[in-house]
Coordinates of C-alpha atoms in Angstrom, one line a residue:
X1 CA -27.2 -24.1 6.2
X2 CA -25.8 -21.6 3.9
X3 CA -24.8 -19.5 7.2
X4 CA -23.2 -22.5 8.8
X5 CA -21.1 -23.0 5.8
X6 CA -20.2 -19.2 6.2
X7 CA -19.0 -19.4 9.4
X8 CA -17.2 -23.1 8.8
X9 CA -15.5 -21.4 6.2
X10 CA -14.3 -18.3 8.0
X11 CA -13.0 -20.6 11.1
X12 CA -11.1 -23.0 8.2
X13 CA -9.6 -19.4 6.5
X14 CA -8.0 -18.5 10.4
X15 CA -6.8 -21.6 10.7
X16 CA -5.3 -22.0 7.2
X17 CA -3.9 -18.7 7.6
X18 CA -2.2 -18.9 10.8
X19 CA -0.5 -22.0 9.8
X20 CA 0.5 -20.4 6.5
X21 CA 2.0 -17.6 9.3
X22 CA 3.9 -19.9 11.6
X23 CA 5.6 -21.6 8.2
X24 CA 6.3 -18.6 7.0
X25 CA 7.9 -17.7 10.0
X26 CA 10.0 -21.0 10.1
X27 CA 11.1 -20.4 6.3
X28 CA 12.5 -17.2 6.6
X29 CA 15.4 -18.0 8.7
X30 CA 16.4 -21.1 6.3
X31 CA 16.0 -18.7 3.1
X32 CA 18.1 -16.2 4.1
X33 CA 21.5 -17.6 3.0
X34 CA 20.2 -19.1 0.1
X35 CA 19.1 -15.8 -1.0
X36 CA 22.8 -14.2 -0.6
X37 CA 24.1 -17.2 -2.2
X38 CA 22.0 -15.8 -5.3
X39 CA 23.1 -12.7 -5.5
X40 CA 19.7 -11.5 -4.6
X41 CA 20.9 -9.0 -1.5
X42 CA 21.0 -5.4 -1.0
X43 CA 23.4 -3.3 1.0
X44 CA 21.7 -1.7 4.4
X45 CA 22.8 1.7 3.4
X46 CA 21.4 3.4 7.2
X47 CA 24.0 1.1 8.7
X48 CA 27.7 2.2 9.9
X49 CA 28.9 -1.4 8.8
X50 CA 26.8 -1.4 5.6
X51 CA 26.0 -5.3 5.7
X52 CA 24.3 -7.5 3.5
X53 CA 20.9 -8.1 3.6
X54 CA 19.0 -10.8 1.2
X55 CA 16.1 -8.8 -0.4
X56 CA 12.6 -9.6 -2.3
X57 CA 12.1 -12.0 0.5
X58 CA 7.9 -10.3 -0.6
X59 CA 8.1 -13.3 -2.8
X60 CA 8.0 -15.6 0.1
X61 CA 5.1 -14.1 1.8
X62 CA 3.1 -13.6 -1.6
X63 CA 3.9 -17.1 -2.2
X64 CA 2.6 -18.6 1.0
X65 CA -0.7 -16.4 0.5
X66 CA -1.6 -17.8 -2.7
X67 CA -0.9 -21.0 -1.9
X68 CA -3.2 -20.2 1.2
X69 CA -5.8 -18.5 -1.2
X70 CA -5.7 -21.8 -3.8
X71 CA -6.0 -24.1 -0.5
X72 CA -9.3 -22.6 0.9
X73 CA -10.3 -22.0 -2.1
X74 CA -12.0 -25.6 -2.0
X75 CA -13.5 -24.5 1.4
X76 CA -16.3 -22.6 0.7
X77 CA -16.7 -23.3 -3.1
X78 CA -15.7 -26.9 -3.1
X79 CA -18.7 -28.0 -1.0
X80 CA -21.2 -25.9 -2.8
X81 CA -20.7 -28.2 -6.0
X82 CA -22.6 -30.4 -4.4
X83 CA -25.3 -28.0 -3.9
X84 CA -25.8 -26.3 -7.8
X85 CA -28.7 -24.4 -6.3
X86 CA -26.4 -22.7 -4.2
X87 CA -23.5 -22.5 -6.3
X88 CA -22.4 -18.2 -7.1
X89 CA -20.2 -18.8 -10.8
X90 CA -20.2 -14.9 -10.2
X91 CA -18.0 -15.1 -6.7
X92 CA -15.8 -17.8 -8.0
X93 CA -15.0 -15.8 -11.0
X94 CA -14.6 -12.6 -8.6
X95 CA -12.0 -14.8 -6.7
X96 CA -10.4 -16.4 -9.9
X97 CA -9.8 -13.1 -11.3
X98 CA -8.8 -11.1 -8.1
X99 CA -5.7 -13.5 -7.3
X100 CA -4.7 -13.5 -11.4
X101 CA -4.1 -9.5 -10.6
X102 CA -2.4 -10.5 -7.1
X103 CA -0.3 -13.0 -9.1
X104 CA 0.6 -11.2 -11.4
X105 CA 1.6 -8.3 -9.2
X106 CA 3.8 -10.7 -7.4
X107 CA 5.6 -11.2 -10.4
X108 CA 6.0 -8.5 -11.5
X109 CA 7.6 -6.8 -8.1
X110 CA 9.7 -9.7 -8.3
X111 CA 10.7 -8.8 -11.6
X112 CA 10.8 -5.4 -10.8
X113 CA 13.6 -6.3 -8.4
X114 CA 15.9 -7.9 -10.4
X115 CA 15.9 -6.1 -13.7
X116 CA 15.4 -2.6 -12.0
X117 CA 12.2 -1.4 -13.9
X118 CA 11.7 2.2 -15.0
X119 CA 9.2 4.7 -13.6
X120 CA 6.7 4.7 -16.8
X121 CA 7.3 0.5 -16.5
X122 CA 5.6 0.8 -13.0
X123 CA 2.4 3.0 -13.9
X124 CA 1.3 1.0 -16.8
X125 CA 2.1 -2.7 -15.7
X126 CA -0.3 -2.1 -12.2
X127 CA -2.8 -1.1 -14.8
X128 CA -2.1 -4.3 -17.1
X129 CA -2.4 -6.5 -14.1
X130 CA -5.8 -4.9 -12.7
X131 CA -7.6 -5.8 -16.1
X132 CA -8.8 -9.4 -15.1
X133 CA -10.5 -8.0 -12.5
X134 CA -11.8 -4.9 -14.2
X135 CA -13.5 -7.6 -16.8
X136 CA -14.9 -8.9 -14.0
X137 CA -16.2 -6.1 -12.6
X138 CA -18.0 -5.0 -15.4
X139 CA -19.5 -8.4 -15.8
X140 CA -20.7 -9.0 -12.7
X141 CA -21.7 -5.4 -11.5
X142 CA -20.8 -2.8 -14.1
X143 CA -22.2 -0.6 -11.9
X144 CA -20.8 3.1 -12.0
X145 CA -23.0 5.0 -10.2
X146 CA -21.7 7.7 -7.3
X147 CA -23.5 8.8 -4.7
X148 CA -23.6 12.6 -4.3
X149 CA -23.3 14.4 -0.7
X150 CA -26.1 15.5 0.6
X151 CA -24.6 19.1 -0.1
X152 CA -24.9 19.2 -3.8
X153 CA -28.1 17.2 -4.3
X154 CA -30.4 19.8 -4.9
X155 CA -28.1 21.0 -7.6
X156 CA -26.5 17.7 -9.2
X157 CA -29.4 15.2 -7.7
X158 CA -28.4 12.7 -5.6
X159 CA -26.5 10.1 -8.0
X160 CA -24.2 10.5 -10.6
X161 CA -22.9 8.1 -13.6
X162 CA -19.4 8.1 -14.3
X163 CA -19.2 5.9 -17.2
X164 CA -16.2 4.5 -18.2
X165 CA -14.3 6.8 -15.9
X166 CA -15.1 4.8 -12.9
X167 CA -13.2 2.2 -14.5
X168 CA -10.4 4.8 -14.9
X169 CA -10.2 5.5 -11.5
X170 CA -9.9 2.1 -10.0
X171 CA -7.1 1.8 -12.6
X172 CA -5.7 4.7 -10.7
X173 CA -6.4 2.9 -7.8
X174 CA -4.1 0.0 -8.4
X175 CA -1.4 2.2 -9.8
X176 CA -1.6 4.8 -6.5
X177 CA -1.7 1.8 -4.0
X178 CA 0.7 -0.4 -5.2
X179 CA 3.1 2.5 -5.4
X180 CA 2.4 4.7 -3.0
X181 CA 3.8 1.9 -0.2
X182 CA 7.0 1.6 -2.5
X183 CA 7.5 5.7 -2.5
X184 CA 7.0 6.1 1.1
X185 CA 10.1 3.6 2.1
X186 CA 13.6 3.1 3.0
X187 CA 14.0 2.8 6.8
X188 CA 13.6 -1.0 8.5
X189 CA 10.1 -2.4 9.1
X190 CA 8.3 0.5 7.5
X191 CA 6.9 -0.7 4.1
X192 CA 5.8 -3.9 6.0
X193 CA 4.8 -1.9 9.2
X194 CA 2.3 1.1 7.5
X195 CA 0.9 -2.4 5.6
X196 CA 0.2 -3.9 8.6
X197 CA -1.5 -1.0 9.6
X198 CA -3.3 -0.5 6.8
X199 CA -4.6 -4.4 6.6
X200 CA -5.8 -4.5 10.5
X201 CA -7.8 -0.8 9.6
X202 CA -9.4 -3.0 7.0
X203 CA -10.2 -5.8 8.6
X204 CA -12.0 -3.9 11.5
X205 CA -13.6 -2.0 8.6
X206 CA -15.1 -5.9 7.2
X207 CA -15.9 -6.7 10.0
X208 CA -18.0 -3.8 11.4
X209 CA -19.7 -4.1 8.0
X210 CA -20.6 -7.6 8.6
X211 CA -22.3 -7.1 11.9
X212 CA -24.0 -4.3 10.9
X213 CA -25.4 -6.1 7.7
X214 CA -24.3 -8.7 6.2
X215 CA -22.5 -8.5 2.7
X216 CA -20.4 -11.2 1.0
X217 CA -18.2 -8.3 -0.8
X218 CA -16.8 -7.2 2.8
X219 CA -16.7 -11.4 3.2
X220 CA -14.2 -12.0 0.4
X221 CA -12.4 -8.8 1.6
X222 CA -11.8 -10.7 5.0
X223 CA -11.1 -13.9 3.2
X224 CA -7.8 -11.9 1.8
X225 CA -7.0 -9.8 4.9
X226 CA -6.7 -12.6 7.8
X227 CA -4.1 -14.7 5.4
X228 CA -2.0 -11.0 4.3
X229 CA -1.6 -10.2 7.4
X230 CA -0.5 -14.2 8.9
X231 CA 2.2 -13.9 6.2
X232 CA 3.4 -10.3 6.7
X233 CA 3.8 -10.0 10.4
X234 CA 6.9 -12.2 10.2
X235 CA 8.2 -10.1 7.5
X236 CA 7.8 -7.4 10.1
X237 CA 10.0 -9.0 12.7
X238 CA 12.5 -9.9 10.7
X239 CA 12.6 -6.8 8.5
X240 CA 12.5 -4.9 11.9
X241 CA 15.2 -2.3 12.9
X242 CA 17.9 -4.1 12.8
X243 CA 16.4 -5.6 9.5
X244 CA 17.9 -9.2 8.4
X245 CA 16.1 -9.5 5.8
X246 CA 15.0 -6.7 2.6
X247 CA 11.3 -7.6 1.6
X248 CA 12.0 -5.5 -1.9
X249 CA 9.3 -4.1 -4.3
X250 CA 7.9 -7.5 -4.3
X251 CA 6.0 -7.1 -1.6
X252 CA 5.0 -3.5 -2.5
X253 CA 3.4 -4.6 -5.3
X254 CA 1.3 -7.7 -4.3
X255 CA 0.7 -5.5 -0.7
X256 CA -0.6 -2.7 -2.9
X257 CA -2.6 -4.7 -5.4
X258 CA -4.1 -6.9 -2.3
X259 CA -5.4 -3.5 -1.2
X260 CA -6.5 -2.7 -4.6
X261 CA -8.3 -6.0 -5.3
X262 CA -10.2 -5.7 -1.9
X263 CA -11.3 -2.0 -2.0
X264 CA -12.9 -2.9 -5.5
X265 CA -14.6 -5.8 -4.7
X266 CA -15.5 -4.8 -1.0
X267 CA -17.0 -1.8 -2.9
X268 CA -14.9 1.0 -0.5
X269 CA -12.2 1.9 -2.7
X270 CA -12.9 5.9 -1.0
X271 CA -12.4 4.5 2.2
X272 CA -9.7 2.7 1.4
X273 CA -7.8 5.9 0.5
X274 CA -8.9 7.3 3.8
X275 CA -6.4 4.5 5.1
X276 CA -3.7 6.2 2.8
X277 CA -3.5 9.2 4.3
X278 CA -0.2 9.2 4.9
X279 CA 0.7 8.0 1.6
X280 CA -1.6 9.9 -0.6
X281 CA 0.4 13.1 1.5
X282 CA 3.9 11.5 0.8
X283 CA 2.9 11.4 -3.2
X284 CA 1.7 14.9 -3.2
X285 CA 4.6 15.8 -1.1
X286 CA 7.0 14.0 -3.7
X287 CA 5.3 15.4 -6.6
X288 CA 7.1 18.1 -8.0
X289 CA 10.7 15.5 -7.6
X290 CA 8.6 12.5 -9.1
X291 CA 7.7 14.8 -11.9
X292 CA 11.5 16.2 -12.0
X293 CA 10.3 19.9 -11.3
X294 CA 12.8 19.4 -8.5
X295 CA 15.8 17.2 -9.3
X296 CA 15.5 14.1 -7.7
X297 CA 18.3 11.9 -6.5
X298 CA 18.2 8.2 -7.4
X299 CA 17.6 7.4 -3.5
X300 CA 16.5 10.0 -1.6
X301 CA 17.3 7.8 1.6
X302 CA 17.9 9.3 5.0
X303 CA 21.9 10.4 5.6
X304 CA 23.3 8.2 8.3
X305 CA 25.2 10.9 10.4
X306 CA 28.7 9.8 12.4
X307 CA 26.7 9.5 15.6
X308 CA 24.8 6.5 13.8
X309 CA 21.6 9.0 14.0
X310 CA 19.6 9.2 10.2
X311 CA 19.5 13.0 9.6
X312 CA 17.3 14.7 6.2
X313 CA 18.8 13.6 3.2
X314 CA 19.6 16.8 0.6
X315 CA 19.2 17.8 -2.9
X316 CA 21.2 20.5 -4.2
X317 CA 19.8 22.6 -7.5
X318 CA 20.2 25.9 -9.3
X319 CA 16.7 27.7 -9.7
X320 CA 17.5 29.2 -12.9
X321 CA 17.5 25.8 -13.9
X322 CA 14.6 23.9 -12.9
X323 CA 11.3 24.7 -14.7
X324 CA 8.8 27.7 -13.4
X325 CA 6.5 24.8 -11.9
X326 CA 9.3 24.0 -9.3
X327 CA 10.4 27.6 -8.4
X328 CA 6.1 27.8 -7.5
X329 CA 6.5 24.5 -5.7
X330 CA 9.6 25.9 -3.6
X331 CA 8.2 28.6 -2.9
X332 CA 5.1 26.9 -1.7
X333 CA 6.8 24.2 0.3
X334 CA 9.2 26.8 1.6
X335 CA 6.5 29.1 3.1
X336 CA 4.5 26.1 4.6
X337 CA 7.7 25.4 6.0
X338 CA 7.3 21.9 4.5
X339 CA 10.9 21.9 3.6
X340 CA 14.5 23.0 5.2
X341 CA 16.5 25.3 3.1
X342 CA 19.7 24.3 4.7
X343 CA 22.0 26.8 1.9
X344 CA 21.1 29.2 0.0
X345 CA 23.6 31.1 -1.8
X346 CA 22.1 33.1 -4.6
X347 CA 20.0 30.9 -7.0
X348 CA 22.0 27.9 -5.5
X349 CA 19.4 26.2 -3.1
X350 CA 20.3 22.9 -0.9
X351 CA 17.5 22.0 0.9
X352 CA 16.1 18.4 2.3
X353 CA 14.2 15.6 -0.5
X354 CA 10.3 16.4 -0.7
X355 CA 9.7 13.0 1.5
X356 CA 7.3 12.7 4.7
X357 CA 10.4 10.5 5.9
X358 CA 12.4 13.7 5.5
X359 CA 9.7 15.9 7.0
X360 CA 9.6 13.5 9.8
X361 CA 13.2 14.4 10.8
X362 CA 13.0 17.9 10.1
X363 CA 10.1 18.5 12.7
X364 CA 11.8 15.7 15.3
X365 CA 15.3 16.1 14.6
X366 CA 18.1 13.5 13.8
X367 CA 16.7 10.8 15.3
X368 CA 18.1 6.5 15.2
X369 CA 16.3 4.3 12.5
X370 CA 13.9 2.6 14.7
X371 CA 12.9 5.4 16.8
X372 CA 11.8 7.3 12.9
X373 CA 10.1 4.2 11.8
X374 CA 7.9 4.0 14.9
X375 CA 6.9 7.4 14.7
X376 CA 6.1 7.1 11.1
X377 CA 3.7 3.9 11.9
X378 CA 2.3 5.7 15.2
X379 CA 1.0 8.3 12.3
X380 CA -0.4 5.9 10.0
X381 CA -2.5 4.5 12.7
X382 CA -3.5 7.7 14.1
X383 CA -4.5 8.3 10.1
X384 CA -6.2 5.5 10.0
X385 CA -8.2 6.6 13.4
X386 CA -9.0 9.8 11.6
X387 CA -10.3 7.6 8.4
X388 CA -12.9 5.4 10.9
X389 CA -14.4 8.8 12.0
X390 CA -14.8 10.2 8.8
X391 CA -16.5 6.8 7.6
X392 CA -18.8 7.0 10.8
X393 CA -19.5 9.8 12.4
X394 CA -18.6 12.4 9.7
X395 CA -20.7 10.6 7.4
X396 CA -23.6 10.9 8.4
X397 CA -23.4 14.8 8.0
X398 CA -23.1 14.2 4.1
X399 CA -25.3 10.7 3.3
X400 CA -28.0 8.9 4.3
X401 CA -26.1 6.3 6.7

């Protein structure tokens, strides 16, 4: 019976979801002058004509998934009042507390895109909003244990407890994810697209997982997956090259925390990362700029060249004046030929913005705006091909699979 419900449940949460999809898809058009008419709009800078596109239309999207998530919520829990025997008060909570962290994600972004927040603002309020379901976490599982590689197990054993700095990391985790979409942006459809990605490498990963054996971690995992990705895929078609609509950190944040919330309670927050390739290499790429080694410009954007082709975008410094840690991390980049030094006269250096948008276009070439972002989301899925064989394959060479 319990199995039937499962199954009931899962064919109610596509059906939900799609519909959520196809309004979402109807709403957008209607929104999009009431959006300009307040003042929430952003100029399409990689555009000769520089038009005005509506932005934080994320809200929308996050919108229609928790309404979604508050909907089926009285699928599979609603029918198990009736059955107390069956009832899991640790599940529900799990659910409760992983769309309070979504929610207030959502806001925040939102808030994020009106009032401009500052850096440190956006590395302690992911932290603030992951907290309900850290609680949780520790409630229900508090488990902290690591499982070694079969490498060091003979030196280490073949477990280790990390304590309270397990909770650290998947504080980290919320932080890295629901920034590291943000970072790696500014060309049409990308944030959106490399989400996409991300979600569909996700919910192959759940659902592998479920055939093999069945878990109901990787089941509330797929619960949030199929409804993200019926409400973002019309964000990608509008937001698409050329975009007519900005989806604004508002839908960096509740994509990132969405990502967050399920690689915590689906218990694969490292594999999860795998699927970050490209953005984990985009942080450490941006590094030594996001930590103002290198100065960094307020938009390091692509420079939209007269033959409407986006071409590297430059920073110009003096390396007498930056600290010793960025003449190291020029140096570094400069030999791996990570970077372009376009000038250099003296100590005076102009060279391209530590981006892997940048990097893109100095391997390719000037290239137009849709050909870049497709090329950027061909690599994430390639990435996230390289993440399934390390979870398979690979894996077996370091644990017991």
């Amino acid at each position: 019976m319990i199995s039937d419900l499962l199954n009931f449940s899962l064919l109610i949460n596509i059906t939900l979801s799609l519909t959520m999809g196809y309004l979402t898809m109807k709403m957008i058009p209607s929104l999009i002058d009431k959006f300009i008419q307040a003042k929430r709009f952003g100029i399409d800078m990689n555009k000769k004509s520089k038009p005005k596109i509506p932005e934080s239309f994320g809200v929308v999207a996050g919108c229609m998934f928790l309404i979604h998530c508050f909907l089926f919520m009285l699928i599979p829990f609603g029918q198990l009042i009736a059955q107390p025997e069956h009832f899991s008060h640790n599940e529900f909570v799990e659910m409760l507390a992983s769309l309070l962290s979504i929610c207030c994600m959502l806001l925040l972004g939102f808030a994020d895109d009106v009032f401009d927040l500052r850096w440190r603002h956006k590395l302690v309020l992911p932290v603030l909003a992951s907290l309900p379901l850290l609680v949780v976490y520790y409630i229900n599982f508090n488990s902290t244990t690591v499982l070694l590689p079969k490498q060091f197990r003979h030196i280490l054993g073949s477990t280790i407890n990390l304590g309270v700095f397990y909770y650290v990391y998947m504080a980290m985790l919320a932080v890295f994810c629901t920034n590291a979409i943000n970072i790696l942006a500014g060309v049409n459809g990308l944030e959106v697209g490399q989400s996409v990605i991300i979600a569909f490498s996700v919910l192959i990963l759940n659902v592998i997982e479920l055939i093999r054996s069945f878990s109901h971690s990787h089941l509330l995992s797929l619960y949030y997956i199929v409804p993200f990705l019926a409400v973002s895929i019309p964000l990608l078609k509008y937001n698409w090259c050329p975009a007519r609509i900005f989806i604004g950190d508002t839908f960096c944040y509740f994509a990132g925390m969405l990502f967050a919330v399920v690689g915590i309670l689906g218990h694969f927050s490292k594999t999860l990362l795998l699927f970050f390739i490209p953005q984990v290499f985009n942080f450490l790429y941006s590094l030594p700029q996001l930590f103002h080694f290198i100065p960094c410009p307020r938009h390091r954007l692509p420079h939209l060249s007269q033959d409407g082709r986006l071409e590297m975008s430059q920073v110009e410094f003096s390396l007498n004046e930056v600290p010793y840690l960025g003449r190291i991390f020029f140096e570094l980049f400069h030999r791996l030929r990570l970077i372009k030094v376009i000038k250099r006269k003296g100590d005076q250096i102009t060279c391209n913005n530590f981006t892997l948008i940048n990097l893109m276009l100095k391997i390719f070439g000037p290239t137009f705006e849709e050909t870049l972002t497709t090329r950027l989301l061909i690599l994430q899925v390639i990435c996230s091909v390289i993440a399934f064989s390390i979870r398979y394959p690979l894996a077996a060479y370091f644990y017991d699979v």
